[in-house]
PDB file of C-alpha atoms in Angstrom:
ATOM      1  CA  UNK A   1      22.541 -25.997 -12.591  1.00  0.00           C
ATOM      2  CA  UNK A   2      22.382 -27.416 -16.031  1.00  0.00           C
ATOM      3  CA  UNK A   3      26.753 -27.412 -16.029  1.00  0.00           C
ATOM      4  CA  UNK A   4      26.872 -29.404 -13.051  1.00  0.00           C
ATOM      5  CA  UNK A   5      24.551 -31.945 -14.408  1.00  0.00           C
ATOM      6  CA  UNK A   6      26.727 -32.404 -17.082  1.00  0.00           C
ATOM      7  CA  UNK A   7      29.222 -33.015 -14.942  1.00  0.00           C
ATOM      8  CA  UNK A   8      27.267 -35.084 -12.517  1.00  0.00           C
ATOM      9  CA  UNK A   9      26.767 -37.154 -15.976  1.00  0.00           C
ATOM     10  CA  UNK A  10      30.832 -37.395 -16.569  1.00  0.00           C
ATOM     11  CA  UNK A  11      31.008 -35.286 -19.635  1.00  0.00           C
ATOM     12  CA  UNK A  12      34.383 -32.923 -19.209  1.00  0.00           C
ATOM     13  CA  UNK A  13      35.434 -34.890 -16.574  1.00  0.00           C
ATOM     14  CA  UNK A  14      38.149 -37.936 -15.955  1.00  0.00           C
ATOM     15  CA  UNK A  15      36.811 -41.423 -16.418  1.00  0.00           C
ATOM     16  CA  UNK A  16      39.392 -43.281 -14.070  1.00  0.00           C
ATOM     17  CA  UNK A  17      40.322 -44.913 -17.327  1.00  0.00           C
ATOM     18  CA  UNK A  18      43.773 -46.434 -16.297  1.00  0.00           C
ATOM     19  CA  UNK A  19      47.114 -47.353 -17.986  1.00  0.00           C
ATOM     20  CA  UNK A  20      46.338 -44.550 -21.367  1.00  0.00           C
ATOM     21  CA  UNK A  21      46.024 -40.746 -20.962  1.00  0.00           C
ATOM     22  CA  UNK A  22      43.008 -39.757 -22.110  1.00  0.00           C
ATOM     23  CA  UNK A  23      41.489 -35.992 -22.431  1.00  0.00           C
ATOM     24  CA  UNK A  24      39.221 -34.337 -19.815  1.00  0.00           C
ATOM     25  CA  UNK A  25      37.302 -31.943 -22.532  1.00  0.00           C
ATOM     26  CA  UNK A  26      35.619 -28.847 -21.043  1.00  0.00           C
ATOM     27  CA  UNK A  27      31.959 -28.353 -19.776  1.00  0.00           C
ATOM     28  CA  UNK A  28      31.854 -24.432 -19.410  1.00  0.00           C
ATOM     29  CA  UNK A  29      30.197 -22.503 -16.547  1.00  0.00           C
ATOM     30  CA  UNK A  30      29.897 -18.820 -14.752  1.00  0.00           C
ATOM     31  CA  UNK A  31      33.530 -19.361 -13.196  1.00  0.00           C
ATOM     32  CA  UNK A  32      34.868 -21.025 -16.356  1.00  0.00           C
ATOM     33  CA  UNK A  33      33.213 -18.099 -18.179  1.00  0.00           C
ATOM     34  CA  UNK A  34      34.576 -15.014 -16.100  1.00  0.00           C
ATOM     35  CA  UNK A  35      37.856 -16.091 -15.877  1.00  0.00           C
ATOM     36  CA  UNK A  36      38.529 -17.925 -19.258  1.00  0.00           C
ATOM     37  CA  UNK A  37      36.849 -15.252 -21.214  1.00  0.00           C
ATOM     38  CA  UNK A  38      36.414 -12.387 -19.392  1.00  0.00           C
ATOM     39  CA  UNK A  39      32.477 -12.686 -19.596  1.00  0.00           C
ATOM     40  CA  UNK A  40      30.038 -13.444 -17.640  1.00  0.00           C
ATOM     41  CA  UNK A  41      27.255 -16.333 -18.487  1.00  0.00           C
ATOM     42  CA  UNK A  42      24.458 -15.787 -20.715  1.00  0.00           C
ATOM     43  CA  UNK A  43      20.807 -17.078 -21.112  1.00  0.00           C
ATOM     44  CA  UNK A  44      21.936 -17.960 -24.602  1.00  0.00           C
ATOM     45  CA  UNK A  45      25.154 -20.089 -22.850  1.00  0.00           C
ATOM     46  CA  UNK A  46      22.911 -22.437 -21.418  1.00  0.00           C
ATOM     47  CA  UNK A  47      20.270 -22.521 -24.826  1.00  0.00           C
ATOM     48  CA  UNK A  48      23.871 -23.461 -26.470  1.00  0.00           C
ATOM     49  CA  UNK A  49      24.693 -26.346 -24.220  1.00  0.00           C
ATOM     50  CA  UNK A  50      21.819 -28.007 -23.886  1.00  0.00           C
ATOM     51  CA  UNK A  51      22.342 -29.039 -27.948  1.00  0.00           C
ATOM     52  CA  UNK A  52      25.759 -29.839 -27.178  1.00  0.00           C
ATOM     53  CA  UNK A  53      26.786 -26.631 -28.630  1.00  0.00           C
ATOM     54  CA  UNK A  54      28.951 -23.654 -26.762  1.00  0.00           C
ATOM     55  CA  UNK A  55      31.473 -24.669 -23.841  1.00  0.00           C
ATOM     56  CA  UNK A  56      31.203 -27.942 -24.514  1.00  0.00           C
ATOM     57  CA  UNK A  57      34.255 -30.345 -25.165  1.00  0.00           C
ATOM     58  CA  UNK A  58      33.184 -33.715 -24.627  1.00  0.00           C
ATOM     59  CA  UNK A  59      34.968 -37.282 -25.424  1.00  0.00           C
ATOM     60  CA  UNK A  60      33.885 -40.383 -27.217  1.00  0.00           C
ATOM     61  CA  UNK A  61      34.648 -42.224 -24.070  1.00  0.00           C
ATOM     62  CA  UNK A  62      32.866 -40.205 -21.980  1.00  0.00           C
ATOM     63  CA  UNK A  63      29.745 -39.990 -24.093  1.00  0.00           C
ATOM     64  CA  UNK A  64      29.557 -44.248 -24.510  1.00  0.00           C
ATOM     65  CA  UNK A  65      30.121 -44.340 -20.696  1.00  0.00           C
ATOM     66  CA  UNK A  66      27.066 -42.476 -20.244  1.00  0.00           C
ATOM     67  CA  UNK A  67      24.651 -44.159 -23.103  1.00  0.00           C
ATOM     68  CA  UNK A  68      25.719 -47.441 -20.730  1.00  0.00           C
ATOM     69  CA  UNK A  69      24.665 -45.544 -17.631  1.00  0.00           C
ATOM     70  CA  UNK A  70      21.394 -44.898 -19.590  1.00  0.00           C
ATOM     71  CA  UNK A  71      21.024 -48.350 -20.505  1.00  0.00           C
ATOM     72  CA  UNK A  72      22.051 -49.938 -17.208  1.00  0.00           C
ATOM     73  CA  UNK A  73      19.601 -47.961 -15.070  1.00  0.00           C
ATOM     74  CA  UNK A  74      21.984 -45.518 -14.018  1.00  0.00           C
ATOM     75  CA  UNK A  75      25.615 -46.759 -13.110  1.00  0.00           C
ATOM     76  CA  UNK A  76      28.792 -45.092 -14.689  1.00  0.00           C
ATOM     77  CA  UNK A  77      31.158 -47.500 -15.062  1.00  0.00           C
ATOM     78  CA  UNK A  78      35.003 -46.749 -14.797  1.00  0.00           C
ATOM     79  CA  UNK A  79      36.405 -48.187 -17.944  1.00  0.00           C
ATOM     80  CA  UNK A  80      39.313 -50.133 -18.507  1.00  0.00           C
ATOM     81  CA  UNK A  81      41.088 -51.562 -20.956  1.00  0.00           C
ATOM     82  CA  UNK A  82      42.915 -54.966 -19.772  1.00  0.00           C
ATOM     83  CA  UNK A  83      39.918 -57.924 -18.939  1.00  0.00           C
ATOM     84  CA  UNK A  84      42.292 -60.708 -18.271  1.00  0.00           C
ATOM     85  CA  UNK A  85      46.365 -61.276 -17.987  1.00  0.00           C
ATOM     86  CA  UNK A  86      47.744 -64.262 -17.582  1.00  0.00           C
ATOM     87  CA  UNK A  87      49.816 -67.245 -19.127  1.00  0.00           C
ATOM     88  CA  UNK A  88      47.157 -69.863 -20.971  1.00  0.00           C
ATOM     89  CA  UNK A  89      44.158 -70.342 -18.479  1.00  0.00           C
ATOM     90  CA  UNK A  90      45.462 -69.158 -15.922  1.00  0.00           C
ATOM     91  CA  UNK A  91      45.011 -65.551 -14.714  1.00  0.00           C
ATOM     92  CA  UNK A  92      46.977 -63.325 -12.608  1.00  0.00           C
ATOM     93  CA  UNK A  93      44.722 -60.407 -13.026  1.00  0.00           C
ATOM     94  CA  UNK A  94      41.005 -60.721 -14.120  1.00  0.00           C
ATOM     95  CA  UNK A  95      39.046 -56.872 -14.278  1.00  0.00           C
ATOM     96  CA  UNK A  96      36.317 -56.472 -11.929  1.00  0.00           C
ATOM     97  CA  UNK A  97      33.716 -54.081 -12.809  1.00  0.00           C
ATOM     98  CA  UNK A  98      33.811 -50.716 -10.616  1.00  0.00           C
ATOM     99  CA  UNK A  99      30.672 -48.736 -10.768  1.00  0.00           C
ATOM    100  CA  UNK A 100      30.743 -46.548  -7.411  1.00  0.00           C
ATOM    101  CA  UNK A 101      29.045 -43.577  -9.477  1.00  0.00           C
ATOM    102  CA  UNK A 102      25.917 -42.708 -10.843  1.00  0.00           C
ATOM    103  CA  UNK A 103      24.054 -40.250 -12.776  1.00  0.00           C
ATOM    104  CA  UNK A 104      22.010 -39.613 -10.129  1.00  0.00           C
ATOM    105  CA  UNK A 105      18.263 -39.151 -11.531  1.00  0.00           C
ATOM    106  CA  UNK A 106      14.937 -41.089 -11.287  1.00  0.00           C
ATOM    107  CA  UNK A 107      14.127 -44.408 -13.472  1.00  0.00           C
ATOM    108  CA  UNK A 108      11.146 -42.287 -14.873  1.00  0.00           C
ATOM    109  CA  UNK A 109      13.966 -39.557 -16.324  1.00  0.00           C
ATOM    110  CA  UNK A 110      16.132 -42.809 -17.708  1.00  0.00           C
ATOM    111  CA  UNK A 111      12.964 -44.468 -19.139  1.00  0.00           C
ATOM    112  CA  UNK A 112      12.371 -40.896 -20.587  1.00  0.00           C
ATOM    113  CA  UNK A 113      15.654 -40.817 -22.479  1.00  0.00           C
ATOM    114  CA  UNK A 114      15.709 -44.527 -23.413  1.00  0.00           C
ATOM    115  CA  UNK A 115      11.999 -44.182 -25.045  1.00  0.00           C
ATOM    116  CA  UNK A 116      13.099 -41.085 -27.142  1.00  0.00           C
ATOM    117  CA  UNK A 117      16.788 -42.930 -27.817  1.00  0.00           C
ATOM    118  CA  UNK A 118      14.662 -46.335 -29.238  1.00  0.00           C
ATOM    119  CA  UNK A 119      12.148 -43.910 -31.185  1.00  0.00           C
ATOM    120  CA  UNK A 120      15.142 -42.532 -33.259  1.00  0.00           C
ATOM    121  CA  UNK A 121      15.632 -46.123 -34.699  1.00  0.00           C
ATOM    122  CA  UNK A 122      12.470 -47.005 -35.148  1.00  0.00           C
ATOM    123  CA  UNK A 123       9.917 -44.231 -35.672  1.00  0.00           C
ATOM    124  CA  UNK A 124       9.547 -42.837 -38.949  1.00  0.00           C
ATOM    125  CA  UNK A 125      10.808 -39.692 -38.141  1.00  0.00           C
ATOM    126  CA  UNK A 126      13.776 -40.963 -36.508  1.00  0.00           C
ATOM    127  CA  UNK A 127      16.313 -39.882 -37.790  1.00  0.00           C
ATOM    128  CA  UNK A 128      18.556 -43.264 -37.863  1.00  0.00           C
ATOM    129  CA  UNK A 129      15.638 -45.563 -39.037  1.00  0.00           C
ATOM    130  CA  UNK A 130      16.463 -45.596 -42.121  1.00  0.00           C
ATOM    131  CA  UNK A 131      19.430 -47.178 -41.840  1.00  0.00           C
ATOM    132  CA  UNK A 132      18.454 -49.770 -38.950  1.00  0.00           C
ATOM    133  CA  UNK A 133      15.131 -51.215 -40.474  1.00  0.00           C
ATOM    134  CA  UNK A 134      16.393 -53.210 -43.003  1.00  0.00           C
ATOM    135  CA  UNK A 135      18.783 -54.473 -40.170  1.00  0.00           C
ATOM    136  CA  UNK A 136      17.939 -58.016 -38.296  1.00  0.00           C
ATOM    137  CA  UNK A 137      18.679 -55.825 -35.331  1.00  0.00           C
ATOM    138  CA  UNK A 138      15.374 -54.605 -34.821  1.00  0.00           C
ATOM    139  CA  UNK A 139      13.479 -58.234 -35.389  1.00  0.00           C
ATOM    140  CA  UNK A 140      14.516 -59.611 -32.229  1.00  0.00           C
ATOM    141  CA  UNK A 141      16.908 -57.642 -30.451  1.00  0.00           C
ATOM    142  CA  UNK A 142      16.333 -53.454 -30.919  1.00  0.00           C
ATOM    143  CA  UNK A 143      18.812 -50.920 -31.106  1.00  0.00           C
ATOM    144  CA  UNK A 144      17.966 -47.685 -29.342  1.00  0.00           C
ATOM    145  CA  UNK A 145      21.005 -44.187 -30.029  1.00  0.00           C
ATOM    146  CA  UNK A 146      21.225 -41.143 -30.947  1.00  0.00           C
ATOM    147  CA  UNK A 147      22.458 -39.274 -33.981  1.00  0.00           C
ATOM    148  CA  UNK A 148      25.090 -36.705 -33.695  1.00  0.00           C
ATOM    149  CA  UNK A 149      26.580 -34.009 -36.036  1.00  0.00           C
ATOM    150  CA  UNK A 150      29.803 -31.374 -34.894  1.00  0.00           C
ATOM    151  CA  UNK A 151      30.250 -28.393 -36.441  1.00  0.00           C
ATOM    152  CA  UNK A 152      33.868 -27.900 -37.430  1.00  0.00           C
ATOM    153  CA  UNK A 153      33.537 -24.335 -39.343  1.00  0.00           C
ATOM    154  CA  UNK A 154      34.356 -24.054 -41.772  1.00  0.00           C
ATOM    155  CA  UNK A 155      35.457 -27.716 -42.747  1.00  0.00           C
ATOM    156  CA  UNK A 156      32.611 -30.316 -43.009  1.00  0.00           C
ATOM    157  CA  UNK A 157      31.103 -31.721 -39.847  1.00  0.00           C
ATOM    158  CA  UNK A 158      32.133 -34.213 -37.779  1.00  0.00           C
ATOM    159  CA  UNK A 159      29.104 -37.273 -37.753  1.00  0.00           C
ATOM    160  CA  UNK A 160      28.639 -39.145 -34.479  1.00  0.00           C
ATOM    161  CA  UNK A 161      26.415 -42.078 -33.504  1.00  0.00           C
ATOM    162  CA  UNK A 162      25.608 -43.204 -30.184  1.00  0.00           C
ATOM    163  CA  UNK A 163      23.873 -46.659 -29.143  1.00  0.00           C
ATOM    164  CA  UNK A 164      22.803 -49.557 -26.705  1.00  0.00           C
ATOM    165  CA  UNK A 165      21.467 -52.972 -27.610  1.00  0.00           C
ATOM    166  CA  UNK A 166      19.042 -55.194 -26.913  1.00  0.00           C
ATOM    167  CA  UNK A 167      16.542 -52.473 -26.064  1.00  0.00           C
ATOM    168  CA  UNK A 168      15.995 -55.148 -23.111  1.00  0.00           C
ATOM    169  CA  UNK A 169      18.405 -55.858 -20.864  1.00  0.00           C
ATOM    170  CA  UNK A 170      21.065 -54.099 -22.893  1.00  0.00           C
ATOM    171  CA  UNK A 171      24.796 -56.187 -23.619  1.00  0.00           C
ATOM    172  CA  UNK A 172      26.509 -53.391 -25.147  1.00  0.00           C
ATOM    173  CA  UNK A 173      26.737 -49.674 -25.818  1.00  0.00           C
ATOM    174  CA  UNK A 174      29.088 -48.338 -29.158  1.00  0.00           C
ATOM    175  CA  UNK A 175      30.248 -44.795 -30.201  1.00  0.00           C
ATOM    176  CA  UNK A 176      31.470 -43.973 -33.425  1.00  0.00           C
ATOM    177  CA  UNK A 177      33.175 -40.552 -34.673  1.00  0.00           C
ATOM    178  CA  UNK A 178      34.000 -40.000 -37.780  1.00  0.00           C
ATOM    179  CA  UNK A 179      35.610 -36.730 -38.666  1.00  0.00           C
ATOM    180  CA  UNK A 180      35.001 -34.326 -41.163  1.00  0.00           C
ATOM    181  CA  UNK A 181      32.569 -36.500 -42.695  1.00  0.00           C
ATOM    182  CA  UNK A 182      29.332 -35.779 -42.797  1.00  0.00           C
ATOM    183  CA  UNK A 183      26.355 -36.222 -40.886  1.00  0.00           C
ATOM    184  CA  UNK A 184      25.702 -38.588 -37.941  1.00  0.00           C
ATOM    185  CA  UNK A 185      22.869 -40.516 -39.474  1.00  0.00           C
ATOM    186  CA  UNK A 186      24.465 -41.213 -42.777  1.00  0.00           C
ATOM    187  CA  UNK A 187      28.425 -42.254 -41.871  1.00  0.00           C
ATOM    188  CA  UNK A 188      28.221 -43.036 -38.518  1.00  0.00           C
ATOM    189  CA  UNK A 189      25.268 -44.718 -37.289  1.00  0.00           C
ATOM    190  CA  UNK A 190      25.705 -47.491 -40.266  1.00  0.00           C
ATOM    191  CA  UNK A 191      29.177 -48.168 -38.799  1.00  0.00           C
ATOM    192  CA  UNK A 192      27.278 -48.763 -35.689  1.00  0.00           C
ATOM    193  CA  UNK A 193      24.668 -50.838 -37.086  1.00  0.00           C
ATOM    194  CA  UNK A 194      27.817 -53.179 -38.065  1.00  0.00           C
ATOM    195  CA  UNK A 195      29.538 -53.068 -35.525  1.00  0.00           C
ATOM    196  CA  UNK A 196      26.533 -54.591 -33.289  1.00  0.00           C
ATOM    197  CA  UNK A 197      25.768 -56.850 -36.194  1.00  0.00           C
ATOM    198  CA  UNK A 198      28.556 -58.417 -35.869  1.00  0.00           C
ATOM    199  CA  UNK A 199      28.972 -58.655 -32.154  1.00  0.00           C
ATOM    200  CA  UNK A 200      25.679 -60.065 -31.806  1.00  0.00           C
ATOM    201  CA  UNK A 201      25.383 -62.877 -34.962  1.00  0.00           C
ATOM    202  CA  UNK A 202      29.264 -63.140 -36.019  1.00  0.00           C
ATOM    203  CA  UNK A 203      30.232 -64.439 -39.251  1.00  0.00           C
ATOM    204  CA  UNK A 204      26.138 -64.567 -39.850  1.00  0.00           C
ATOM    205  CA  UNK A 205      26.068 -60.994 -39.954  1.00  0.00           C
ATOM    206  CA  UNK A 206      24.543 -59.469 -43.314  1.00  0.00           C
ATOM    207  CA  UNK A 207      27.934 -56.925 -42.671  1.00  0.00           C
ATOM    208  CA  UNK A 208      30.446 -58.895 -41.575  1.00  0.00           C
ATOM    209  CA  UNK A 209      33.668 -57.714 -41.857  1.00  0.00           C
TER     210      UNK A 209
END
């Protein structure tokens, strides 16, 4: 059950990105198990997964497409990479977004996940509010994520940050891996916190690049 939610969510699977190649990663299961590794599944398989741990092989793609399904009530969008083509102002090809897919849970599960995602920015035991609540961010607009740290034994960590802004109908969702760097709240979530400063008060932001 709890592999083919993972799936249903898009992690380990194709994101009918077009135009690059891009990596499917692996979300493991009894099947993938028996015949990959000659075992069969364990209580302790699942206990592994559900911290992202285990037979999971997941994509920084795939993990921003789904904080935007969060965010957007539910949609998985099929990303691209071309918006517009065309010779001055006028366009030969203009992207239309295609969201025929969705994660395929209740608002009350969503709201569930957004309320814990906004809590890790802005609670004090959150473990990114530390580096959002000095940020003009949170005055008007809210960031809501999710910290992330990969063990790459035995070289340091890899430190991941996931987020959406506003908390209210949300405009964008970023991802940022760093490797072999450190932990998510302390490398990557402040790249995120720029990132969104600048996309949402420019030259004005206290960041800029």
């Amino acid at each position: 059950l709890f592999p083919n939610y993972l799936k249903q969510f898009g992690l380990g699977q194709g994101t009918g990105i077009t135009d690059i190649a891009e990596q499917r990663g692996t979300i493991g299961d009894p099947d993938w198990k028996r015949v990959n590794r000659g075992l069969p599944w364990t209580f302790s398989d699942a206990v592994d997964m559900s911290i992202g741990q285990g037979l999971v092989e997941i994509t920084p793609l795939q993990v921003v497409r789904l904080i935007a399904a969060v965010a957007n009530g539910g949609t998985l969008y099929q990303p691209y990479v071309v918006q517009k083509a065309g010779l001055l102002n006028e366009f030969s090809y203009v992207a239309e977004p295609n969201g025929e897919q969705t994660l395929g849970v209740s608002n009350t599960v969503l709201e569930a996940v957004r309320l814990g995602m906004c809590d890790v920015t802005t609670k004090s035991y959150g473990t990114a509010e530390f580096v959002f609540s000095d940020s003009p961010l949170q005055e008007s607009i809210g960031v809501c994520g999710k910290t992330g740290t990969a063990e790459d034994t035995p070289r340091i960590s890899h430190a991941w940050f996931a987020g959406y802004a506003p908390r209210e109908n949300p405009q964008i969702a970023v991802v940022v891996v760093v490797e072999n760097s450190g932990e998510g709240s302390g490398v990557a979530a402040p790249l995120v916190r720029d990132i969104m400063e600048y996309f949402f008060f420019g030259e004005d932001a206290p960041n800029a690049f």
